[in-house]
PDB file of C-alpha atoms in Angstrom:
ATOM      1  CA  UNK J   1     -60.113 -66.380   2.931  1.00  0.00           C
ATOM      2  CA  UNK J   2     -57.996 -63.376   3.919  1.00  0.00           C
ATOM      3  CA  UNK J   3     -58.242 -62.300   7.537  1.00  0.00           C
ATOM      4  CA  UNK J   4     -56.779 -59.361   9.441  1.00  0.00           C
ATOM      5  CA  UNK J   5     -54.637 -59.843  12.510  1.00  0.00           C
ATOM      6  CA  UNK J   6     -55.552 -58.079  15.736  1.00  0.00           C
ATOM      7  CA  UNK J   7     -54.202 -57.883  19.231  1.00  0.00           C
ATOM      8  CA  UNK J   8     -56.390 -59.406  21.941  1.00  0.00           C
ATOM      9  CA  UNK J   9     -58.390 -57.786  24.685  1.00  0.00           C
ATOM     10  CA  UNK J  10     -60.437 -54.659  24.502  1.00  0.00           C
ATOM     11  CA  UNK J  11     -59.193 -52.604  27.413  1.00  0.00           C
ATOM     12  CA  UNK J  12     -58.462 -48.884  27.442  1.00  0.00           C
ATOM     13  CA  UNK J  13     -54.810 -49.613  26.681  1.00  0.00           C
ATOM     14  CA  UNK J  14     -55.861 -51.583  23.601  1.00  0.00           C
ATOM     15  CA  UNK J  15     -57.816 -48.696  22.124  1.00  0.00           C
ATOM     16  CA  UNK J  16     -54.868 -46.916  20.554  1.00  0.00           C
ATOM     17  CA  UNK J  17     -53.717 -50.075  18.814  1.00  0.00           C
ATOM     18  CA  UNK J  18     -57.185 -50.689  17.409  1.00  0.00           C
ATOM     19  CA  UNK J  19     -57.308 -47.323  15.689  1.00  0.00           C
ATOM     20  CA  UNK J  20     -54.473 -48.062  13.309  1.00  0.00           C
ATOM     21  CA  UNK J  21     -55.647 -51.536  12.320  1.00  0.00           C
ATOM     22  CA  UNK J  22     -56.985 -52.391   8.876  1.00  0.00           C
ATOM     23  CA  UNK J  23     -59.263 -55.325   8.178  1.00  0.00           C
ATOM     24  CA  UNK J  24     -60.358 -57.493   5.288  1.00  0.00           C
ATOM     25  CA  UNK J  25     -63.917 -58.539   4.493  1.00  0.00           C
ATOM     26  CA  UNK J  26     -65.438 -62.023   4.532  1.00  0.00           C
ATOM     27  CA  UNK J  27     -68.092 -62.266   1.829  1.00  0.00           C
ATOM     28  CA  UNK J  28     -71.109 -60.617   0.306  1.00  0.00           C
ATOM     29  CA  UNK J  29     -74.747 -61.570   0.752  1.00  0.00           C
ATOM     30  CA  UNK J  30     -76.631 -61.325   4.054  1.00  0.00           C
ATOM     31  CA  UNK J  31     -78.116 -64.543   5.437  1.00  0.00           C
ATOM     32  CA  UNK J  32     -78.566 -64.432   9.207  1.00  0.00           C
ATOM     33  CA  UNK J  33     -80.820 -66.757  11.236  1.00  0.00           C
ATOM     34  CA  UNK J  34     -84.086 -65.022  12.070  1.00  0.00           C
ATOM     35  CA  UNK J  35     -85.199 -64.416  15.618  1.00  0.00           C
ATOM     36  CA  UNK J  36     -88.149 -66.265  17.120  1.00  0.00           C
ATOM     37  CA  UNK J  37     -91.489 -64.507  17.096  1.00  0.00           C
ATOM     38  CA  UNK J  38     -92.020 -62.302  20.105  1.00  0.00           C
ATOM     39  CA  UNK J  39     -94.925 -64.415  21.324  1.00  0.00           C
ATOM     40  CA  UNK J  40     -92.618 -67.452  21.457  1.00  0.00           C
ATOM     41  CA  UNK J  41     -89.799 -65.812  23.410  1.00  0.00           C
ATOM     42  CA  UNK J  42     -89.428 -67.235  26.910  1.00  0.00           C
ATOM     43  CA  UNK J  43     -87.602 -64.171  28.224  1.00  0.00           C
ATOM     44  CA  UNK J  44     -90.203 -61.695  26.867  1.00  0.00           C
ATOM     45  CA  UNK J  45     -87.646 -59.007  26.090  1.00  0.00           C
ATOM     46  CA  UNK J  46     -88.385 -56.227  23.619  1.00  0.00           C
ATOM     47  CA  UNK J  47     -84.758 -55.382  22.883  1.00  0.00           C
ATOM     48  CA  UNK J  48     -83.530 -57.433  19.953  1.00  0.00           C
ATOM     49  CA  UNK J  49     -86.910 -57.760  18.239  1.00  0.00           C
ATOM     50  CA  UNK J  50     -87.292 -56.514  14.677  1.00  0.00           C
ATOM     51  CA  UNK J  51     -89.816 -53.922  13.529  1.00  0.00           C
ATOM     52  CA  UNK J  52     -91.989 -56.669  12.032  1.00  0.00           C
ATOM     53  CA  UNK J  53     -91.942 -58.648  15.284  1.00  0.00           C
ATOM     54  CA  UNK J  54     -92.879 -55.581  17.306  1.00  0.00           C
ATOM     55  CA  UNK J  55     -95.757 -54.876  14.925  1.00  0.00           C
ATOM     56  CA  UNK J  56     -96.981 -58.438  15.417  1.00  0.00           C
ATOM     57  CA  UNK J  57     -96.630 -58.042  19.168  1.00  0.00           C
ATOM     58  CA  UNK J  58     -98.837 -54.955  19.043  1.00  0.00           C
ATOM     59  CA  UNK J  59    -101.442 -56.885  17.056  1.00  0.00           C
ATOM     60  CA  UNK J  60    -101.289 -59.743  19.581  1.00  0.00           C
ATOM     61  CA  UNK J  61    -102.265 -57.235  22.269  1.00  0.00           C
ATOM     62  CA  UNK J  62    -105.184 -55.906  20.239  1.00  0.00           C
ATOM     63  CA  UNK J  63    -103.366 -52.753  19.121  1.00  0.00           C
ATOM     64  CA  UNK J  64    -102.908 -51.345  15.632  1.00  0.00           C
ATOM     65  CA  UNK J  65     -99.678 -52.369  13.892  1.00  0.00           C
ATOM     66  CA  UNK J  66     -98.394 -48.780  13.923  1.00  0.00           C
ATOM     67  CA  UNK J  67     -98.026 -49.136  17.700  1.00  0.00           C
ATOM     68  CA  UNK J  68     -95.319 -51.686  16.947  1.00  0.00           C
ATOM     69  CA  UNK J  69     -93.553 -49.116  14.782  1.00  0.00           C
ATOM     70  CA  UNK J  70     -93.717 -46.705  17.693  1.00  0.00           C
ATOM     71  CA  UNK J  71     -92.239 -49.374  19.957  1.00  0.00           C
ATOM     72  CA  UNK J  72     -89.435 -49.860  17.455  1.00  0.00           C
ATOM     73  CA  UNK J  73     -88.649 -46.142  17.376  1.00  0.00           C
ATOM     74  CA  UNK J  74     -88.698 -45.864  21.160  1.00  0.00           C
ATOM     75  CA  UNK J  75     -86.381 -48.858  21.597  1.00  0.00           C
ATOM     76  CA  UNK J  76     -83.743 -48.187  18.974  1.00  0.00           C
ATOM     77  CA  UNK J  77     -83.910 -44.456  18.252  1.00  0.00           C
ATOM     78  CA  UNK J  78     -84.999 -42.975  21.575  1.00  0.00           C
ATOM     79  CA  UNK J  79     -83.315 -45.769  23.587  1.00  0.00           C
ATOM     80  CA  UNK J  80     -86.082 -45.768  26.200  1.00  0.00           C
ATOM     81  CA  UNK J  81     -85.309 -48.210  29.015  1.00  0.00           C
ATOM     82  CA  UNK J  82     -88.635 -48.773  30.779  1.00  0.00           C
ATOM     83  CA  UNK J  83     -92.036 -49.682  29.342  1.00  0.00           C
ATOM     84  CA  UNK J  84     -93.830 -47.047  31.413  1.00  0.00           C
ATOM     85  CA  UNK J  85     -91.571 -44.426  29.797  1.00  0.00           C
ATOM     86  CA  UNK J  86     -93.108 -45.251  26.393  1.00  0.00           C
ATOM     87  CA  UNK J  87     -95.281 -42.163  26.717  1.00  0.00           C
ATOM     88  CA  UNK J  88     -96.378 -42.296  23.061  1.00  0.00           C
ATOM     89  CA  UNK J  89     -98.130 -45.610  23.698  1.00  0.00           C
ATOM     90  CA  UNK J  90    -101.541 -45.920  25.366  1.00  0.00           C
ATOM     91  CA  UNK J  91    -101.340 -46.564  29.099  1.00  0.00           C
ATOM     92  CA  UNK J  92    -103.490 -49.669  28.655  1.00  0.00           C
ATOM     93  CA  UNK J  93    -100.977 -51.134  26.175  1.00  0.00           C
ATOM     94  CA  UNK J  94     -98.063 -50.376  28.490  1.00  0.00           C
ATOM     95  CA  UNK J  95     -99.829 -51.988  31.426  1.00  0.00           C
ATOM     96  CA  UNK J  96    -100.774 -55.035  29.356  1.00  0.00           C
ATOM     97  CA  UNK J  97     -97.154 -55.516  28.276  1.00  0.00           C
ATOM     98  CA  UNK J  98     -95.929 -55.364  31.854  1.00  0.00           C
ATOM     99  CA  UNK J  99     -98.643 -57.660  33.172  1.00  0.00           C
ATOM    100  CA  UNK J 100     -97.707 -60.210  30.506  1.00  0.00           C
ATOM    101  CA  UNK J 101     -94.106 -60.129  31.711  1.00  0.00           C
ATOM    102  CA  UNK J 102     -92.580 -58.035  28.951  1.00  0.00           C
ATOM    103  CA  UNK J 103     -89.719 -55.633  29.640  1.00  0.00           C
ATOM    104  CA  UNK J 104     -87.205 -53.671  27.597  1.00  0.00           C
ATOM    105  CA  UNK J 105     -84.089 -55.626  28.555  1.00  0.00           C
ATOM    106  CA  UNK J 106     -81.654 -52.796  29.353  1.00  0.00           C
ATOM    107  CA  UNK J 107     -79.158 -53.086  32.212  1.00  0.00           C
ATOM    108  CA  UNK J 108     -77.673 -50.355  34.441  1.00  0.00           C
ATOM    109  CA  UNK J 109     -74.131 -49.011  34.156  1.00  0.00           C
ATOM    110  CA  UNK J 110     -72.129 -50.208  37.158  1.00  0.00           C
ATOM    111  CA  UNK J 111     -68.970 -48.196  36.490  1.00  0.00           C
ATOM    112  CA  UNK J 112     -67.387 -45.996  33.825  1.00  0.00           C
ATOM    113  CA  UNK J 113     -63.682 -45.190  33.464  1.00  0.00           C
ATOM    114  CA  UNK J 114     -62.458 -42.633  30.914  1.00  0.00           C
ATOM    115  CA  UNK J 115     -58.877 -42.255  29.662  1.00  0.00           C
ATOM    116  CA  UNK J 116     -57.255 -38.963  28.704  1.00  0.00           C
ATOM    117  CA  UNK J 117     -57.973 -39.529  25.003  1.00  0.00           C
ATOM    118  CA  UNK J 118     -61.683 -40.036  25.646  1.00  0.00           C
ATOM    119  CA  UNK J 119     -61.692 -43.823  25.407  1.00  0.00           C
ATOM    120  CA  UNK J 120     -64.214 -45.066  27.971  1.00  0.00           C
ATOM    121  CA  UNK J 121     -64.668 -48.496  29.524  1.00  0.00           C
ATOM    122  CA  UNK J 122     -68.092 -49.374  30.890  1.00  0.00           C
ATOM    123  CA  UNK J 123     -69.016 -52.157  33.266  1.00  0.00           C
ATOM    124  CA  UNK J 124     -72.650 -53.143  32.756  1.00  0.00           C
ATOM    125  CA  UNK J 125     -74.471 -54.971  35.541  1.00  0.00           C
ATOM    126  CA  UNK J 126     -76.623 -57.769  34.132  1.00  0.00           C
ATOM    127  CA  UNK J 127     -79.830 -59.231  35.591  1.00  0.00           C
ATOM    128  CA  UNK J 128     -77.888 -61.955  37.415  1.00  0.00           C
ATOM    129  CA  UNK J 129     -75.522 -59.322  38.917  1.00  0.00           C
ATOM    130  CA  UNK J 130     -72.633 -60.389  36.701  1.00  0.00           C
ATOM    131  CA  UNK J 131     -70.561 -57.635  35.120  1.00  0.00           C
ATOM    132  CA  UNK J 132     -69.687 -57.345  31.446  1.00  0.00           C
ATOM    133  CA  UNK J 133     -67.231 -54.918  29.874  1.00  0.00           C
ATOM    134  CA  UNK J 134     -67.631 -52.743  26.800  1.00  0.00           C
ATOM    135  CA  UNK J 135     -65.376 -49.973  25.507  1.00  0.00           C
ATOM    136  CA  UNK J 136     -66.180 -46.839  23.513  1.00  0.00           C
ATOM    137  CA  UNK J 137     -63.341 -45.513  21.358  1.00  0.00           C
ATOM    138  CA  UNK J 138     -63.793 -42.050  19.784  1.00  0.00           C
ATOM    139  CA  UNK J 139     -61.569 -41.158  16.817  1.00  0.00           C
ATOM    140  CA  UNK J 140     -61.364 -37.995  14.735  1.00  0.00           C
ATOM    141  CA  UNK J 141     -59.902 -38.758  11.319  1.00  0.00           C
ATOM    142  CA  UNK J 142     -57.592 -36.495   9.341  1.00  0.00           C
ATOM    143  CA  UNK J 143     -60.455 -35.428   7.095  1.00  0.00           C
ATOM    144  CA  UNK J 144     -62.366 -34.182  10.125  1.00  0.00           C
ATOM    145  CA  UNK J 145     -64.870 -37.032  10.189  1.00  0.00           C
ATOM    146  CA  UNK J 146     -65.726 -38.685  13.495  1.00  0.00           C
ATOM    147  CA  UNK J 147     -65.801 -42.403  14.242  1.00  0.00           C
ATOM    148  CA  UNK J 148     -67.057 -44.080  17.389  1.00  0.00           C
ATOM    149  CA  UNK J 149     -66.126 -47.728  17.827  1.00  0.00           C
ATOM    150  CA  UNK J 150     -67.875 -49.971  20.347  1.00  0.00           C
ATOM    151  CA  UNK J 151     -65.786 -52.926  21.481  1.00  0.00           C
ATOM    152  CA  UNK J 152     -68.330 -55.435  22.766  1.00  0.00           C
ATOM    153  CA  UNK J 153     -68.216 -58.616  24.825  1.00  0.00           C
ATOM    154  CA  UNK J 154     -69.889 -61.867  23.793  1.00  0.00           C
ATOM    155  CA  UNK J 155     -69.449 -63.849  27.024  1.00  0.00           C
ATOM    156  CA  UNK J 156     -69.113 -63.222  30.747  1.00  0.00           C
ATOM    157  CA  UNK J 157     -65.517 -64.284  31.189  1.00  0.00           C
ATOM    158  CA  UNK J 158     -63.921 -66.672  28.714  1.00  0.00           C
ATOM    159  CA  UNK J 159     -63.344 -70.455  28.741  1.00  0.00           C
ATOM    160  CA  UNK J 160     -60.223 -70.384  26.548  1.00  0.00           C
ATOM    161  CA  UNK J 161     -57.764 -68.892  29.061  1.00  0.00           C
ATOM    162  CA  UNK J 162     -55.353 -67.582  26.441  1.00  0.00           C
ATOM    163  CA  UNK J 163     -52.019 -66.546  27.940  1.00  0.00           C
ATOM    164  CA  UNK J 164     -52.177 -63.084  26.348  1.00  0.00           C
ATOM    165  CA  UNK J 165     -55.659 -62.245  27.676  1.00  0.00           C
ATOM    166  CA  UNK J 166     -56.605 -61.162  31.195  1.00  0.00           C
ATOM    167  CA  UNK J 167     -60.288 -62.089  30.815  1.00  0.00           C
ATOM    168  CA  UNK J 168     -59.695 -65.847  30.811  1.00  0.00           C
ATOM    169  CA  UNK J 169     -57.836 -65.706  34.108  1.00  0.00           C
ATOM    170  CA  UNK J 170     -61.099 -64.854  35.830  1.00  0.00           C
ATOM    171  CA  UNK J 171     -62.831 -67.961  34.512  1.00  0.00           C
ATOM    172  CA  UNK J 172     -66.008 -68.375  32.485  1.00  0.00           C
ATOM    173  CA  UNK J 173     -69.552 -67.724  33.719  1.00  0.00           C
ATOM    174  CA  UNK J 174     -71.917 -67.879  30.736  1.00  0.00           C
ATOM    175  CA  UNK J 175     -72.693 -66.782  27.200  1.00  0.00           C
ATOM    176  CA  UNK J 176     -74.344 -63.426  26.674  1.00  0.00           C
ATOM    177  CA  UNK J 177     -77.789 -63.236  25.108  1.00  0.00           C
ATOM    178  CA  UNK J 178     -78.141 -61.196  21.935  1.00  0.00           C
ATOM    179  CA  UNK J 179     -79.894 -58.318  23.710  1.00  0.00           C
ATOM    180  CA  UNK J 180     -77.034 -58.154  26.232  1.00  0.00           C
ATOM    181  CA  UNK J 181     -74.648 -57.626  23.326  1.00  0.00           C
ATOM    182  CA  UNK J 182     -76.862 -55.056  21.623  1.00  0.00           C
ATOM    183  CA  UNK J 183     -77.352 -53.048  24.805  1.00  0.00           C
ATOM    184  CA  UNK J 184     -73.594 -52.511  25.043  1.00  0.00           C
ATOM    185  CA  UNK J 185     -73.715 -50.532  21.805  1.00  0.00           C
ATOM    186  CA  UNK J 186     -76.741 -48.534  22.974  1.00  0.00           C
ATOM    187  CA  UNK J 187     -74.944 -47.734  26.242  1.00  0.00           C
ATOM    188  CA  UNK J 188     -71.929 -46.401  24.323  1.00  0.00           C
ATOM    189  CA  UNK J 189     -74.178 -44.258  22.129  1.00  0.00           C
ATOM    190  CA  UNK J 190     -75.918 -42.816  25.176  1.00  0.00           C
ATOM    191  CA  UNK J 191     -72.637 -42.072  26.929  1.00  0.00           C
ATOM    192  CA  UNK J 192     -71.033 -40.292  23.974  1.00  0.00           C
ATOM    193  CA  UNK J 193     -74.306 -38.830  22.662  1.00  0.00           C
ATOM    194  CA  UNK J 194     -73.152 -39.994  19.236  1.00  0.00           C
ATOM    195  CA  UNK J 195     -74.016 -42.843  16.911  1.00  0.00           C
ATOM    196  CA  UNK J 196     -71.681 -45.827  17.000  1.00  0.00           C
ATOM    197  CA  UNK J 197     -70.115 -46.189  13.546  1.00  0.00           C
ATOM    198  CA  UNK J 198     -68.084 -49.373  14.103  1.00  0.00           C
ATOM    199  CA  UNK J 199     -68.524 -52.477  16.260  1.00  0.00           C
ATOM    200  CA  UNK J 200     -65.742 -54.904  17.173  1.00  0.00           C
ATOM    201  CA  UNK J 201     -66.521 -58.211  18.908  1.00  0.00           C
ATOM    202  CA  UNK J 202     -63.275 -58.112  20.842  1.00  0.00           C
ATOM    203  CA  UNK J 203     -64.266 -57.635  24.461  1.00  0.00           C
ATOM    204  CA  UNK J 204     -64.769 -60.404  26.994  1.00  0.00           C
ATOM    205  CA  UNK J 205     -65.200 -63.900  25.580  1.00  0.00           C
ATOM    206  CA  UNK J 206     -64.784 -65.776  22.301  1.00  0.00           C
ATOM    207  CA  UNK J 207     -67.563 -64.853  19.830  1.00  0.00           C
ATOM    208  CA  UNK J 208     -67.271 -68.143  17.929  1.00  0.00           C
ATOM    209  CA  UNK J 209     -68.274 -70.063  21.060  1.00  0.00           C
ATOM    210  CA  UNK J 210     -71.502 -68.061  21.239  1.00  0.00           C
ATOM    211  CA  UNK J 211     -72.233 -67.885  17.530  1.00  0.00           C
ATOM    212  CA  UNK J 212     -76.036 -68.082  17.659  1.00  0.00           C
ATOM    213  CA  UNK J 213     -76.390 -65.063  19.954  1.00  0.00           C
ATOM    214  CA  UNK J 214     -73.606 -63.177  18.170  1.00  0.00           C
ATOM    215  CA  UNK J 215     -75.399 -63.645  14.844  1.00  0.00           C
ATOM    216  CA  UNK J 216     -78.699 -62.477  16.325  1.00  0.00           C
ATOM    217  CA  UNK J 217     -76.937 -59.422  17.768  1.00  0.00           C
ATOM    218  CA  UNK J 218     -75.283 -58.847  14.379  1.00  0.00           C
ATOM    219  CA  UNK J 219     -78.706 -58.817  12.700  1.00  0.00           C
ATOM    220  CA  UNK J 220     -80.070 -56.311  15.191  1.00  0.00           C
ATOM    221  CA  UNK J 221     -77.018 -54.038  15.008  1.00  0.00           C
ATOM    222  CA  UNK J 222     -77.237 -53.995  11.228  1.00  0.00           C
ATOM    223  CA  UNK J 223     -80.993 -53.909  10.598  1.00  0.00           C
ATOM    224  CA  UNK J 224     -82.302 -52.065  13.648  1.00  0.00           C
ATOM    225  CA  UNK J 225     -79.459 -49.849  14.860  1.00  0.00           C
ATOM    226  CA  UNK J 226     -78.349 -49.328  11.245  1.00  0.00           C
ATOM    227  CA  UNK J 227     -74.651 -50.089  11.563  1.00  0.00           C
ATOM    228  CA  UNK J 228     -73.339 -51.281   8.203  1.00  0.00           C
ATOM    229  CA  UNK J 229     -72.201 -54.887   8.040  1.00  0.00           C
ATOM    230  CA  UNK J 230     -68.812 -53.764   6.744  1.00  0.00           C
ATOM    231  CA  UNK J 231     -68.446 -51.731   9.925  1.00  0.00           C
ATOM    232  CA  UNK J 232     -68.774 -54.833  12.136  1.00  0.00           C
ATOM    233  CA  UNK J 233     -65.716 -56.964  12.972  1.00  0.00           C
ATOM    234  CA  UNK J 234     -65.798 -60.382  14.633  1.00  0.00           C
ATOM    235  CA  UNK J 235     -62.479 -61.205  16.284  1.00  0.00           C
ATOM    236  CA  UNK J 236     -61.511 -64.790  17.126  1.00  0.00           C
ATOM    237  CA  UNK J 237     -58.550 -66.870  18.230  1.00  0.00           C
ATOM    238  CA  UNK J 238     -59.542 -69.382  15.550  1.00  0.00           C
ATOM    239  CA  UNK J 239     -61.662 -72.008  17.293  1.00  0.00           C
ATOM    240  CA  UNK J 240     -61.593 -75.207  15.160  1.00  0.00           C
ATOM    241  CA  UNK J 241     -64.520 -75.699  12.748  1.00  0.00           C
ATOM    242  CA  UNK J 242     -66.087 -72.316  13.492  1.00  0.00           C
ATOM    243  CA  UNK J 243     -64.629 -70.053  10.800  1.00  0.00           C
ATOM    244  CA  UNK J 244     -66.083 -72.136   7.986  1.00  0.00           C
ATOM    245  CA  UNK J 245     -69.456 -72.151   9.729  1.00  0.00           C
ATOM    246  CA  UNK J 246     -69.410 -68.369  10.117  1.00  0.00           C
ATOM    247  CA  UNK J 247     -68.435 -67.943   6.460  1.00  0.00           C
ATOM    248  CA  UNK J 248     -71.485 -69.984   5.443  1.00  0.00           C
ATOM    249  CA  UNK J 249     -73.725 -67.109   6.581  1.00  0.00           C
ATOM    250  CA  UNK J 250     -72.106 -64.890   3.925  1.00  0.00           C
ATOM    251  CA  UNK J 251     -71.919 -61.792   6.095  1.00  0.00           C
ATOM    252  CA  UNK J 252     -70.386 -58.647   4.660  1.00  0.00           C
ATOM    253  CA  UNK J 253     -68.481 -58.229   7.904  1.00  0.00           C
ATOM    254  CA  UNK J 254     -64.838 -58.619   8.860  1.00  0.00           C
ATOM    255  CA  UNK J 255     -63.218 -61.621  10.493  1.00  0.00           C
ATOM    256  CA  UNK J 256     -60.036 -60.885  12.439  1.00  0.00           C
ATOM    257  CA  UNK J 257     -57.623 -63.383  13.978  1.00  0.00           C
ATOM    258  CA  UNK J 258     -55.925 -62.429  17.216  1.00  0.00           C
TER     259      UNK J 258
END
């Protein structure tokens, strides 16, 4: 299996190096573990659910299935953050969702820092008040086309403490949930008012140590936010026994060693 080499960390200073990197692809067919049905989710978060799951959720609340399609559009296309802002949905449905404990699952931006070249680092404040970092990297290619790369985190902190990475020095708090990974990409799109074209799992944390949530986020980014699998890169330091496991899912994405 051929794998590209990348530098670690996804800070503003890293952005320039990322632009010139080339990657190789893992495999071909898509086989990603499916998410649980919405009715079985303990956290009751809408973000991360597929169109089919949202349609089923609407049916569970006595609504027509097309209300689930509307939910899907509002979540992933309109990027609406609060249930009561779903103005296309009946008020009764919105109230029922809230009373049942459902919420969107979006977090506020704590801080944004922009470099001279437009690269922007965001700190997102999670429900437990922990902060997670994501970076938006805009690039205009020679042919005039525009790329926007989102460098996303998979953990709060990192347990590996690699000597070349500043994240590990702060210790490890917890794994991110899939919706907390997905919302980083949505936050970058909102900030730049552009679609994200590329995603790199190269922010805080080691993706291979949070593979289940990373794979669920990968499914959502590909199927719901419509980012091509070949445009998604998973960067790792090479945790033993994880690369073979990831390859077994036959993603059309890139694996990069740092």
